[in-house]
Structures are given as structure tokens and as C-alpha cells.
């Protein structure tokens, strides 16, 4: 694997379990285990995954800069 693809794959491996957990908790909290809970879960996750993946690329650089300012002041 080329190094230039690392950040995309790494972000995906963070976003997949995060969105799975969020979709599951949100679904169970709001609807419980109804008849079609698994279908609702897959629908929620299929929307969350691309949104969270795109958002991660917008948030991570800003968060990194902010953390560097907080932890490593000049």
C-alpha cells in the first residue's frame, strides 16, 4: 500500500466502528428493538458513514492544530 493512501484508509478504519456504535446506540435509544430494528440500523449507518468520513477530513486538521496550540505553546 502506498503511503499517500494511508490517511484515507486509517480514517476509514476509525469512522466505521465509530459510526456503527453511534448508529446502534441512537437507534436503540430512540426506537428500541422493534420488528425492523436491523433494517433501521443499516439505513442509519449507511447515511452516517459517508457524512462522518467527509466530516473527519474537515475536522481532523483543525483539531490537530488546536491540540498543538494547547499542548505545545510557544
PDB file of N, CA, C and O in Angstrom, chain B, residues numbered from 101:
ATOM      1  N   UNK B 101       0.846  -1.177   0.000  1.00  0.00           N
ATOM      2  CA  UNK B 101       0.000   0.000   0.000  1.00  0.00           C
ATOM      3  C   UNK B 101       0.890   1.239   0.000  1.00  0.00           C
ATOM      4  O   UNK B 101       1.891   1.315   0.712  1.00  0.00           O
ATOM      5  N   UNK B 102       0.500   2.178  -0.800  1.00  0.00           N
ATOM      6  CA  UNK B 102       1.277   3.403  -0.879  1.00  0.00           C
ATOM      7  C   UNK B 102       0.992   4.283   0.332  1.00  0.00           C
ATOM      8  O   UNK B 102      -0.116   4.307   0.868  1.00  0.00           O
ATOM      9  N   UNK B 103       2.015   4.993   0.738  1.00  0.00           N
ATOM     10  CA  UNK B 103       1.913   5.840   1.925  1.00  0.00           C
ATOM     11  C   UNK B 103       0.885   6.959   1.742  1.00  0.00           C
ATOM     12  O   UNK B 103       0.286   7.411   2.719  1.00  0.00           O
ATOM     13  N   UNK B 104       0.676   7.409   0.507  1.00  0.00           N
ATOM     14  CA  UNK B 104      -0.249   8.515   0.285  1.00  0.00           C
ATOM     15  C   UNK B 104      -1.702   8.112   0.554  1.00  0.00           C
ATOM     16  O   UNK B 104      -2.542   8.982   0.785  1.00  0.00           O
ATOM     17  N   UNK B 105      -2.013   6.826   0.528  1.00  0.00           N
ATOM     18  CA  UNK B 105      -3.364   6.350   0.810  1.00  0.00           C
ATOM     19  C   UNK B 105      -3.584   6.043   2.286  1.00  0.00           C
ATOM     20  O   UNK B 105      -4.706   5.756   2.701  1.00  0.00           O
ATOM     21  N   UNK B 106      -2.523   6.102   3.073  1.00  0.00           N
ATOM     22  CA  UNK B 106      -2.603   5.703   4.479  1.00  0.00           C
ATOM     23  C   UNK B 106      -3.644   6.513   5.247  1.00  0.00           C
ATOM     24  O   UNK B 106      -4.445   5.935   5.982  1.00  0.00           O
ATOM     25  N   UNK B 107      -3.651   7.830   5.096  1.00  0.00           N
ATOM     26  CA  UNK B 107      -4.565   8.644   5.897  1.00  0.00           C
ATOM     27  C   UNK B 107      -6.024   8.366   5.537  1.00  0.00           C
ATOM     28  O   UNK B 107      -6.896   8.469   6.400  1.00  0.00           O
ATOM     29  N   UNK B 108      -6.301   8.021   4.297  1.00  0.00           N
ATOM     30  CA  UNK B 108      -7.674   7.721   3.895  1.00  0.00           C
ATOM     31  C   UNK B 108      -8.144   6.388   4.483  1.00  0.00           C
ATOM     32  O   UNK B 108      -9.272   6.277   4.962  1.00  0.00           O
ATOM     33  N   UNK B 109      -7.280   5.393   4.442  1.00  0.00           N
ATOM     34  CA  UNK B 109      -7.614   4.083   4.999  1.00  0.00           C
ATOM     35  C   UNK B 109      -7.683   4.148   6.524  1.00  0.00           C
ATOM     36  O   UNK B 109      -8.583   3.570   7.134  1.00  0.00           O
ATOM     37  N   UNK B 110      -6.740   4.846   7.130  1.00  0.00           N
ATOM     38  CA  UNK B 110      -6.729   4.992   8.582  1.00  0.00           C
ATOM     39  C   UNK B 110      -7.996   5.685   9.071  1.00  0.00           C
ATOM     40  O   UNK B 110      -8.606   5.249  10.048  1.00  0.00           O
ATOM     41  N   UNK B 111      -8.388   6.751   8.403  1.00  0.00           N
ATOM     42  CA  UNK B 111      -9.610   7.459   8.768  1.00  0.00           C
ATOM     43  C   UNK B 111     -10.825   6.565   8.607  1.00  0.00           C
ATOM     44  O   UNK B 111     -11.727   6.590   9.444  1.00  0.00           O
ATOM     45  N   UNK B 112     -10.859   5.784   7.556  1.00  0.00           N
ATOM     46  CA  UNK B 112     -11.976   4.865   7.340  1.00  0.00           C
ATOM     47  C   UNK B 112     -12.062   3.841   8.465  1.00  0.00           C
ATOM     48  O   UNK B 112     -13.160   3.523   8.922  1.00  0.00           O
ATOM     49  N   UNK B 113     -10.919   3.317   8.921  1.00  0.00           N
ATOM     50  CA  UNK B 113     -10.908   2.338   9.999  1.00  0.00           C
ATOM     51  C   UNK B 113     -11.315   2.940  11.341  1.00  0.00           C
ATOM     52  O   UNK B 113     -11.718   2.206  12.244  1.00  0.00           O
ATOM     53  N   UNK B 114     -11.219   4.236  11.486  1.00  0.00           N
ATOM     54  CA  UNK B 114     -11.715   4.914  12.689  1.00  0.00           C
ATOM     55  C   UNK B 114     -13.208   5.197  12.557  1.00  0.00           C
ATOM     56  O   UNK B 114     -13.970   5.014  13.507  1.00  0.00           O
ATOM     57  N   UNK B 115     -13.616   5.642  11.380  1.00  0.00           N
ATOM     58  CA  UNK B 115     -15.003   6.063  11.159  1.00  0.00           C
ATOM     59  C   UNK B 115     -15.967   4.875  11.148  1.00  0.00           C
ATOM     60  O   UNK B 115     -17.076   4.993  11.669  1.00  0.00           O
ATOM     61  N   UNK B 116     -15.586   3.758  10.583  1.00  0.00           N
ATOM     62  CA  UNK B 116     -16.501   2.602  10.507  1.00  0.00           C
ATOM     63  C   UNK B 116     -16.974   2.152  11.890  1.00  0.00           C
ATOM     64  O   UNK B 116     -18.183   2.117  12.119  1.00  0.00           O
ATOM     65  N   UNK B 117     -16.081   1.804  12.825  1.00  0.00           N
ATOM     66  CA  UNK B 117     -16.604   1.359  14.129  1.00  0.00           C
ATOM     67  C   UNK B 117     -17.294   2.484  14.902  1.00  0.00           C
ATOM     68  O   UNK B 117     -18.259   2.240  15.627  1.00  0.00           O
ATOM     69  N   UNK B 118     -16.803   3.709  14.748  1.00  0.00           N
ATOM     70  CA  UNK B 118     -17.422   4.832  15.448  1.00  0.00           C
ATOM     71  C   UNK B 118     -18.872   5.014  14.996  1.00  0.00           C
ATOM     72  O   UNK B 118     -19.763   5.177  15.829  1.00  0.00           O
ATOM     73  N   UNK B 119     -19.109   4.987  13.698  1.00  0.00           N
ATOM     74  CA  UNK B 119     -20.468   5.174  13.200  1.00  0.00           C
ATOM     75  C   UNK B 119     -21.348   3.967  13.491  1.00  0.00           C
ATOM     76  O   UNK B 119     -22.548   4.123  13.718  1.00  0.00           O
ATOM     77  N   UNK B 120     -20.779   2.773  13.489  1.00  0.00           N
ATOM     78  CA  UNK B 120     -21.554   1.590  13.873  1.00  0.00           C
ATOM     79  C   UNK B 120     -22.066   1.723  15.303  1.00  0.00           C
ATOM     80  O   UNK B 120     -23.237   1.458  15.576  1.00  0.00           O
ATOM     81  N   UNK B 121     -21.200   2.128  16.201  1.00  0.00           N
ATOM     82  CA  UNK B 121     -21.582   2.301  17.603  1.00  0.00           C
ATOM     83  C   UNK B 121     -22.613   3.407  17.746  1.00  0.00           C
ATOM     84  O   UNK B 121     -23.607   3.241  18.453  1.00  0.00           O
ATOM     85  N   UNK B 122     -22.385   4.533  17.083  1.00  0.00           N
ATOM     86  CA  UNK B 122     -23.311   5.660  17.186  1.00  0.00           C
ATOM     87  C   UNK B 122     -24.679   5.311  16.614  1.00  0.00           C
ATOM     88  O   UNK B 122     -25.700   5.649  17.214  1.00  0.00           O
ATOM     89  N   UNK B 123     -24.718   4.648  15.477  1.00  0.00           N
ATOM     90  CA  UNK B 123     -25.994   4.271  14.874  1.00  0.00           C
ATOM     91  C   UNK B 123     -26.738   3.285  15.770  1.00  0.00           C
ATOM     92  O   UNK B 123     -27.952   3.399  15.943  1.00  0.00           O
ATOM     93  N   UNK B 124     -26.025   2.327  16.334  1.00  0.00           N
ATOM     94  CA  UNK B 124     -26.651   1.333  17.204  1.00  0.00           C
ATOM     95  C   UNK B 124     -27.218   1.978  18.460  1.00  0.00           C
ATOM     96  O   UNK B 124     -28.372   1.741  18.817  1.00  0.00           O
ATOM     97  N   UNK B 125     -26.411   2.792  19.129  1.00  0.00           N
ATOM     98  CA  UNK B 125     -26.867   3.442  20.365  1.00  0.00           C
ATOM     99  C   UNK B 125     -28.039   4.387  20.085  1.00  0.00           C
ATOM    100  O   UNK B 125     -29.025   4.393  20.823  1.00  0.00           O
ATOM    101  N   UNK B 126     -27.931   5.179  19.028  1.00  0.00           N
ATOM    102  CA  UNK B 126     -29.016   6.095  18.700  1.00  0.00           C
ATOM    103  C   UNK B 126     -30.304   5.373  18.358  1.00  0.00           C
ATOM    104  O   UNK B 126     -31.384   5.786  18.782  1.00  0.00           O
ATOM    105  N   UNK B 127     -30.197   4.310  17.603  1.00  0.00           N
ATOM    106  CA  UNK B 127     -31.378   3.548  17.214  1.00  0.00           C
ATOM    107  C   UNK B 127     -32.035   2.887  18.414  1.00  0.00           C
ATOM    108  O   UNK B 127     -33.252   2.976  18.581  1.00  0.00           O
ATOM    109  N   UNK B 128     -31.255   2.236  19.239  1.00  0.00           N
ATOM    110  CA  UNK B 128     -31.800   1.546  20.405  1.00  0.00           C
ATOM    111  C   UNK B 128     -32.392   2.550  21.391  1.00  0.00           C
ATOM    112  O   UNK B 128     -33.437   2.301  21.993  1.00  0.00           O
ATOM    113  N   UNK B 129     -31.722   3.674  21.547  1.00  0.00           N
ATOM    114  CA  UNK B 129     -32.226   4.702  22.467  1.00  0.00           C
ATOM    115  C   UNK B 129     -33.554   5.269  21.995  1.00  0.00           C
ATOM    116  O   UNK B 129     -34.452   5.495  22.807  1.00  0.00           O
ATOM    117  N   UNK B 130     -33.691   5.500  20.705  1.00  0.00           N
ATOM    118  CA  UNK B 130     -34.892   6.152  20.186  1.00  0.00           C
ATOM    119  C   UNK B 130     -36.025   5.186  19.836  1.00  0.00           C
ATOM    120  O   UNK B 130     -37.196   5.527  20.003  1.00  0.00           O
ATOM    121  N   UNK B 131     -35.696   3.996  19.356  1.00  0.00           N
ATOM    122  CA  UNK B 131     -36.726   3.081  18.878  1.00  0.00           C
ATOM    123  C   UNK B 131     -36.779   1.752  19.617  1.00  0.00           C
ATOM    124  O   UNK B 131     -37.825   1.101  19.623  1.00  0.00           O
ATOM    125  N   UNK B 132     -35.700   1.337  20.229  1.00  0.00           N
ATOM    126  CA  UNK B 132     -35.663   0.035  20.886  1.00  0.00           C
ATOM    127  C   UNK B 132     -35.515  -1.081  19.856  1.00  0.00           C
ATOM    128  O   UNK B 132     -35.261  -0.831  18.678  1.00  0.00           O
ATOM    129  N   UNK B 133     -35.678  -2.307  20.323  1.00  0.00           N
ATOM    130  CA  UNK B 133     -35.568  -3.466  19.447  1.00  0.00           C
ATOM    131  C   UNK B 133     -36.952  -3.816  18.891  1.00  0.00           C
ATOM    132  O   UNK B 133     -37.601  -4.754  19.355  1.00  0.00           O
ATOM    133  N   UNK B 134     -37.387  -3.053  17.898  1.00  0.00           N
ATOM    134  CA  UNK B 134     -38.675  -3.335  17.264  1.00  0.00           C
ATOM    135  C   UNK B 134     -38.533  -4.425  16.217  1.00  0.00           C
ATOM    136  O   UNK B 134     -37.510  -5.105  16.138  1.00  0.00           O
ATOM    137  N   UNK B 135     -39.571  -4.578  15.423  1.00  0.00           N
ATOM    138  CA  UNK B 135     -39.577  -5.622  14.394  1.00  0.00           C
ATOM    139  C   UNK B 135     -38.461  -5.437  13.366  1.00  0.00           C
ATOM    140  O   UNK B 135     -37.766  -6.388  13.007  1.00  0.00           O
ATOM    141  N   UNK B 136     -38.305  -4.224  12.911  1.00  0.00           N
ATOM    142  CA  UNK B 136     -37.351  -3.959  11.829  1.00  0.00           C
ATOM    143  C   UNK B 136     -36.145  -3.144  12.297  1.00  0.00           C
ATOM    144  O   UNK B 136     -35.648  -2.294  11.559  1.00  0.00           O
ATOM    145  N   UNK B 137     -35.675  -3.398  13.514  1.00  0.00           N
ATOM    146  CA  UNK B 137     -34.589  -2.601  14.062  1.00  0.00           C
ATOM    147  C   UNK B 137     -33.315  -2.731  13.242  1.00  0.00           C
ATOM    148  O   UNK B 137     -32.575  -1.758  13.089  1.00  0.00           O
ATOM    149  N   UNK B 138     -33.050  -3.920  12.715  1.00  0.00           N
ATOM    150  CA  UNK B 138     -31.799  -4.113  11.974  1.00  0.00           C
ATOM    151  C   UNK B 138     -31.812  -3.332  10.659  1.00  0.00           C
ATOM    152  O   UNK B 138     -30.789  -2.774  10.263  1.00  0.00           O
ATOM    153  N   UNK B 139     -32.942  -3.290   9.991  1.00  0.00           N
ATOM    154  CA  UNK B 139     -33.063  -2.515   8.760  1.00  0.00           C
ATOM    155  C   UNK B 139     -32.903  -1.019   9.037  1.00  0.00           C
ATOM    156  O   UNK B 139     -32.239  -0.307   8.284  1.00  0.00           O
ATOM    157  N   UNK B 140     -33.517  -0.553  10.124  1.00  0.00           N
ATOM    158  CA  UNK B 140     -33.355   0.852  10.523  1.00  0.00           C
ATOM    159  C   UNK B 140     -31.895   1.149  10.848  1.00  0.00           C
ATOM    160  O   UNK B 140     -31.371   2.206  10.497  1.00  0.00           O
ATOM    161  N   UNK B 141     -31.249   0.206  11.521  1.00  0.00           N
ATOM    162  CA  UNK B 141     -29.836   0.363  11.859  1.00  0.00           C
ATOM    163  C   UNK B 141     -28.984   0.499  10.596  1.00  0.00           C
ATOM    164  O   UNK B 141     -28.134   1.386  10.522  1.00  0.00           O
ATOM    165  N   UNK B 142     -29.198  -0.360   9.614  1.00  0.00           N
ATOM    166  CA  UNK B 142     -28.425  -0.293   8.380  1.00  0.00           C
ATOM    167  C   UNK B 142     -28.689   0.999   7.615  1.00  0.00           C
ATOM    168  O   UNK B 142     -27.769   1.575   7.035  1.00  0.00           O
ATOM    169  N   UNK B 143     -29.925   1.452   7.610  1.00  0.00           N
ATOM    170  CA  UNK B 143     -30.254   2.715   6.946  1.00  0.00           C
ATOM    171  C   UNK B 143     -29.555   3.882   7.641  1.00  0.00           C
ATOM    172  O   UNK B 143     -28.977   4.742   6.977  1.00  0.00           O
ATOM    173  N   UNK B 144     -29.605   3.915   8.958  1.00  0.00           N
ATOM    174  CA  UNK B 144     -28.951   4.995   9.704  1.00  0.00           C
ATOM    175  C   UNK B 144     -27.444   4.965   9.485  1.00  0.00           C
ATOM    176  O   UNK B 144     -26.820   6.006   9.281  1.00  0.00           O
ATOM    177  N   UNK B 145     -26.870   3.784   9.526  1.00  0.00           N
ATOM    178  CA  UNK B 145     -25.427   3.663   9.355  1.00  0.00           C
ATOM    179  C   UNK B 145     -24.995   4.036   7.941  1.00  0.00           C
ATOM    180  O   UNK B 145     -23.941   4.644   7.753  1.00  0.00           O
ATOM    181  N   UNK B 146     -25.798   3.676   6.953  1.00  0.00           N
ATOM    182  CA  UNK B 146     -25.434   3.993   5.569  1.00  0.00           C
ATOM    183  C   UNK B 146     -25.429   5.494   5.306  1.00  0.00           C
ATOM    184  O   UNK B 146     -24.738   5.963   4.401  1.00  0.00           O
ATOM    185  N   UNK B 147     -26.187   6.240   6.081  1.00  0.00           N
ATOM    186  CA  UNK B 147     -26.150   7.705   5.965  1.00  0.00           C
ATOM    187  C   UNK B 147     -25.000   8.262   6.799  1.00  0.00           C
ATOM    188  O   UNK B 147     -24.306   9.182   6.366  1.00  0.00           O
ATOM    189  N   UNK B 148     -24.801   7.714   7.978  1.00  0.00           N
ATOM    190  CA  UNK B 148     -23.768   8.222   8.883  1.00  0.00           C
ATOM    191  C   UNK B 148     -22.349   8.035   8.348  1.00  0.00           C
ATOM    192  O   UNK B 148     -21.507   8.920   8.497  1.00  0.00           O
ATOM    193  N   UNK B 149     -22.089   6.908   7.738  1.00  0.00           N
ATOM    194  CA  UNK B 149     -20.727   6.588   7.320  1.00  0.00           C
ATOM    195  C   UNK B 149     -20.143   7.624   6.369  1.00  0.00           C
ATOM    196  O   UNK B 149     -19.074   8.157   6.666  1.00  0.00           O
ATOM    197  N   UNK B 150     -20.775   7.939   5.252  1.00  0.00           N
ATOM    198  CA  UNK B 150     -20.162   8.934   4.363  1.00  0.00           C
ATOM    199  C   UNK B 150     -20.114  10.336   4.964  1.00  0.00           C
ATOM    200  O   UNK B 150     -19.180  11.094   4.704  1.00  0.00           O
ATOM    201  N   UNK B 151     -21.119  10.680   5.767  1.00  0.00           N
ATOM    202  CA  UNK B 151     -21.117  12.005   6.397  1.00  0.00           C
ATOM    203  C   UNK B 151     -19.961  12.115   7.379  1.00  0.00           C
ATOM    204  O   UNK B 151     -19.231  13.106   7.373  1.00  0.00           O
ATOM    205  N   UNK B 152     -19.790  11.108   8.218  1.00  0.00           N
ATOM    206  CA  UNK B 152     -18.704  11.127   9.201  1.00  0.00           C
ATOM    207  C   UNK B 152     -17.339  11.059   8.530  1.00  0.00           C
ATOM    208  O   UNK B 152     -16.391  11.691   8.996  1.00  0.00           O
ATOM    209  N   UNK B 153     -17.226  10.306   7.448  1.00  0.00           N
ATOM    210  CA  UNK B 153     -15.952  10.200   6.727  1.00  0.00           C
ATOM    211  C   UNK B 153     -15.550  11.553   6.151  1.00  0.00           C
ATOM    212  O   UNK B 153     -14.398  11.968   6.276  1.00  0.00           O
ATOM    213  N   UNK B 154     -16.494  12.235   5.524  1.00  0.00           N
ATOM    214  CA  UNK B 154     -16.208  13.562   4.968  1.00  0.00           C
ATOM    215  C   UNK B 154     -15.926  14.568   6.076  1.00  0.00           C
ATOM    216  O   UNK B 154     -15.011  15.383   5.959  1.00  0.00           O
ATOM    217  N   UNK B 155     -16.708  14.513   7.150  1.00  0.00           N
ATOM    218  CA  UNK B 155     -16.511  15.443   8.263  1.00  0.00           C
ATOM    219  C   UNK B 155     -15.155  15.245   8.928  1.00  0.00           C
ATOM    220  O   UNK B 155     -14.540  16.208   9.387  1.00  0.00           O
ATOM    221  N   UNK B 156     -14.689  14.007   8.980  1.00  0.00           N
ATOM    222  CA  UNK B 156     -13.399  13.730   9.608  1.00  0.00           C
ATOM    223  C   UNK B 156     -12.273  14.465   8.895  1.00  0.00           C
ATOM    224  O   UNK B 156     -11.347  14.958   9.540  1.00  0.00           O
ATOM    225  N   UNK B 157     -12.343  14.544   7.577  1.00  0.00           N
ATOM    226  CA  UNK B 157     -11.288  15.234   6.837  1.00  0.00           C
ATOM    227  C   UNK B 157     -11.355  16.744   7.008  1.00  0.00           C
ATOM    228  O   UNK B 157     -10.363  17.434   6.776  1.00  0.00           O
ATOM    229  N   UNK B 158     -12.498  17.262   7.407  1.00  0.00           N
ATOM    230  CA  UNK B 158     -12.595  18.690   7.698  1.00  0.00           C
ATOM    231  C   UNK B 158     -12.201  18.993   9.139  1.00  0.00           C
ATOM    232  O   UNK B 158     -11.620  20.041   9.418  1.00  0.00           O
ATOM    233  N   UNK B 159     -12.515  18.078  10.052  1.00  0.00           N
ATOM    234  CA  UNK B 159     -12.298  18.330  11.478  1.00  0.00           C
ATOM    235  C   UNK B 159     -10.895  17.972  11.942  1.00  0.00           C
ATOM    236  O   UNK B 159     -10.313  18.699  12.747  1.00  0.00           O
ATOM    237  N   UNK B 160     -10.345  16.885  11.462  1.00  0.00           N
ATOM    238  CA  UNK B 160      -9.051  16.403  11.956  1.00  0.00           C
ATOM    239  C   UNK B 160      -7.929  17.435  11.813  1.00  0.00           C
ATOM    240  O   UNK B 160      -7.195  17.641  12.780  1.00  0.00           O
ATOM    241  N   UNK B 161      -7.754  18.088  10.671  1.00  0.00           N
ATOM    242  CA  UNK B 161      -6.667  19.083  10.585  1.00  0.00           C
ATOM    243  C   UNK B 161      -6.827  20.240  11.579  1.00  0.00           C
ATOM    244  O   UNK B 161      -5.849  20.677  12.186  1.00  0.00           O
ATOM    245  N   UNK B 162      -8.046  20.730  11.741  1.00  0.00           N
ATOM    246  CA  UNK B 162      -8.283  21.814  12.702  1.00  0.00           C
ATOM    247  C   UNK B 162      -8.057  21.343  14.128  1.00  0.00           C
ATOM    248  O   UNK B 162      -7.476  22.066  14.937  1.00  0.00           O
ATOM    249  N   UNK B 163      -8.510  20.142  14.439  1.00  0.00           N
ATOM    250  CA  UNK B 163      -8.314  19.593  15.785  1.00  0.00           C
ATOM    251  C   UNK B 163      -6.837  19.392  16.083  1.00  0.00           C
ATOM    252  O   UNK B 163      -6.385  19.637  17.201  1.00  0.00           O
ATOM    253  N   UNK B 164      -6.086  18.947  15.082  1.00  0.00           N
ATOM    254  CA  UNK B 164      -4.650  18.754  15.266  1.00  0.00           C
ATOM    255  C   UNK B 164      -3.955  20.091  15.561  1.00  0.00           C
ATOM    256  O   UNK B 164      -3.114  20.171  16.456  1.00  0.00           O
ATOM    257  N   UNK B 165      -4.304  21.122  14.814  1.00  0.00           N
ATOM    258  CA  UNK B 165      -3.712  22.448  15.033  1.00  0.00           C
ATOM    259  C   UNK B 165      -4.085  22.996  16.403  1.00  0.00           C
ATOM    260  O   UNK B 165      -3.243  23.559  17.102  1.00  0.00           O
ATOM    261  N   UNK B 166      -5.348  22.830  16.787  1.00  0.00           N
ATOM    262  CA  UNK B 166      -5.791  23.302  18.086  1.00  0.00           C
ATOM    263  C   UNK B 166      -5.077  22.565  19.215  1.00  0.00           C
ATOM    264  O   UNK B 166      -4.651  23.187  20.189  1.00  0.00           O
ATOM    265  N   UNK B 167      -4.946  21.261  19.094  1.00  0.00           N
ATOM    266  CA  UNK B 167      -4.262  20.463  20.119  1.00  0.00           C
ATOM    267  C   UNK B 167      -2.803  20.867  20.236  1.00  0.00           C
ATOM    268  O   UNK B 167      -2.260  20.929  21.339  1.00  0.00           O
ATOM    269  N   UNK B 168      -2.161  21.144  19.096  1.00  0.00           N
ATOM    270  CA  UNK B 168      -0.764  21.587  19.126  1.00  0.00           C
ATOM    271  C   UNK B 168      -0.634  22.929  19.841  1.00  0.00           C
ATOM    272  O   UNK B 168       0.336  23.141  20.569  1.00  0.00           O
ATOM    273  N   UNK B 169      -1.587  23.835  19.648  1.00  0.00           N
ATOM    274  CA  UNK B 169      -1.553  25.127  20.333  1.00  0.00           C
ATOM    275  C   UNK B 169      -1.770  24.966  21.831  1.00  0.00           C
ATOM    276  O   UNK B 169      -1.145  25.666  22.628  1.00  0.00           O
ATOM    277  N   UNK B 170      -2.640  24.060  22.215  1.00  0.00           N
ATOM    278  CA  UNK B 170      -2.928  23.863  23.629  1.00  0.00           C
ATOM    279  C   UNK B 170      -1.784  23.139  24.327  1.00  0.00           C
ATOM    280  O   UNK B 170      -1.389  23.527  25.426  1.00  0.00           O
ATOM    281  N   UNK B 171      -1.257  22.111  23.716  1.00  0.00           N
ATOM    282  CA  UNK B 171      -0.248  21.269  24.354  1.00  0.00           C
ATOM    283  C   UNK B 171       1.159  21.834  24.180  1.00  0.00           C
ATOM    284  O   UNK B 171       1.986  21.751  25.088  1.00  0.00           O
ATOM    285  N   UNK B 172       1.421  22.404  23.016  1.00  0.00           N
ATOM    286  CA  UNK B 172       2.770  22.888  22.711  1.00  0.00           C
ATOM    287  C   UNK B 172       2.781  24.404  22.518  1.00  0.00           C
ATOM    288  O   UNK B 172       3.034  24.877  21.410  1.00  0.00           O
ATOM    289  N   UNK B 173       2.511  25.177  23.579  1.00  0.00           N
ATOM    290  CA  UNK B 173       2.528  26.637  23.396  1.00  0.00           C
ATOM    291  C   UNK B 173       3.937  27.135  23.116  1.00  0.00           C
ATOM    292  O   UNK B 173       4.923  26.527  23.535  1.00  0.00           O
ATOM    293  N   UNK B 174       4.014  28.243  22.407  1.00  0.00           N
ATOM    294  CA  UNK B 174       5.344  28.803  22.085  1.00  0.00           C
ATOM    295  C   UNK B 174       5.910  29.591  23.213  1.00  0.00           C
ATOM    296  O   UNK B 174       7.014  30.123  23.102  1.00  0.00           O
TER     297      UNK B 174
END
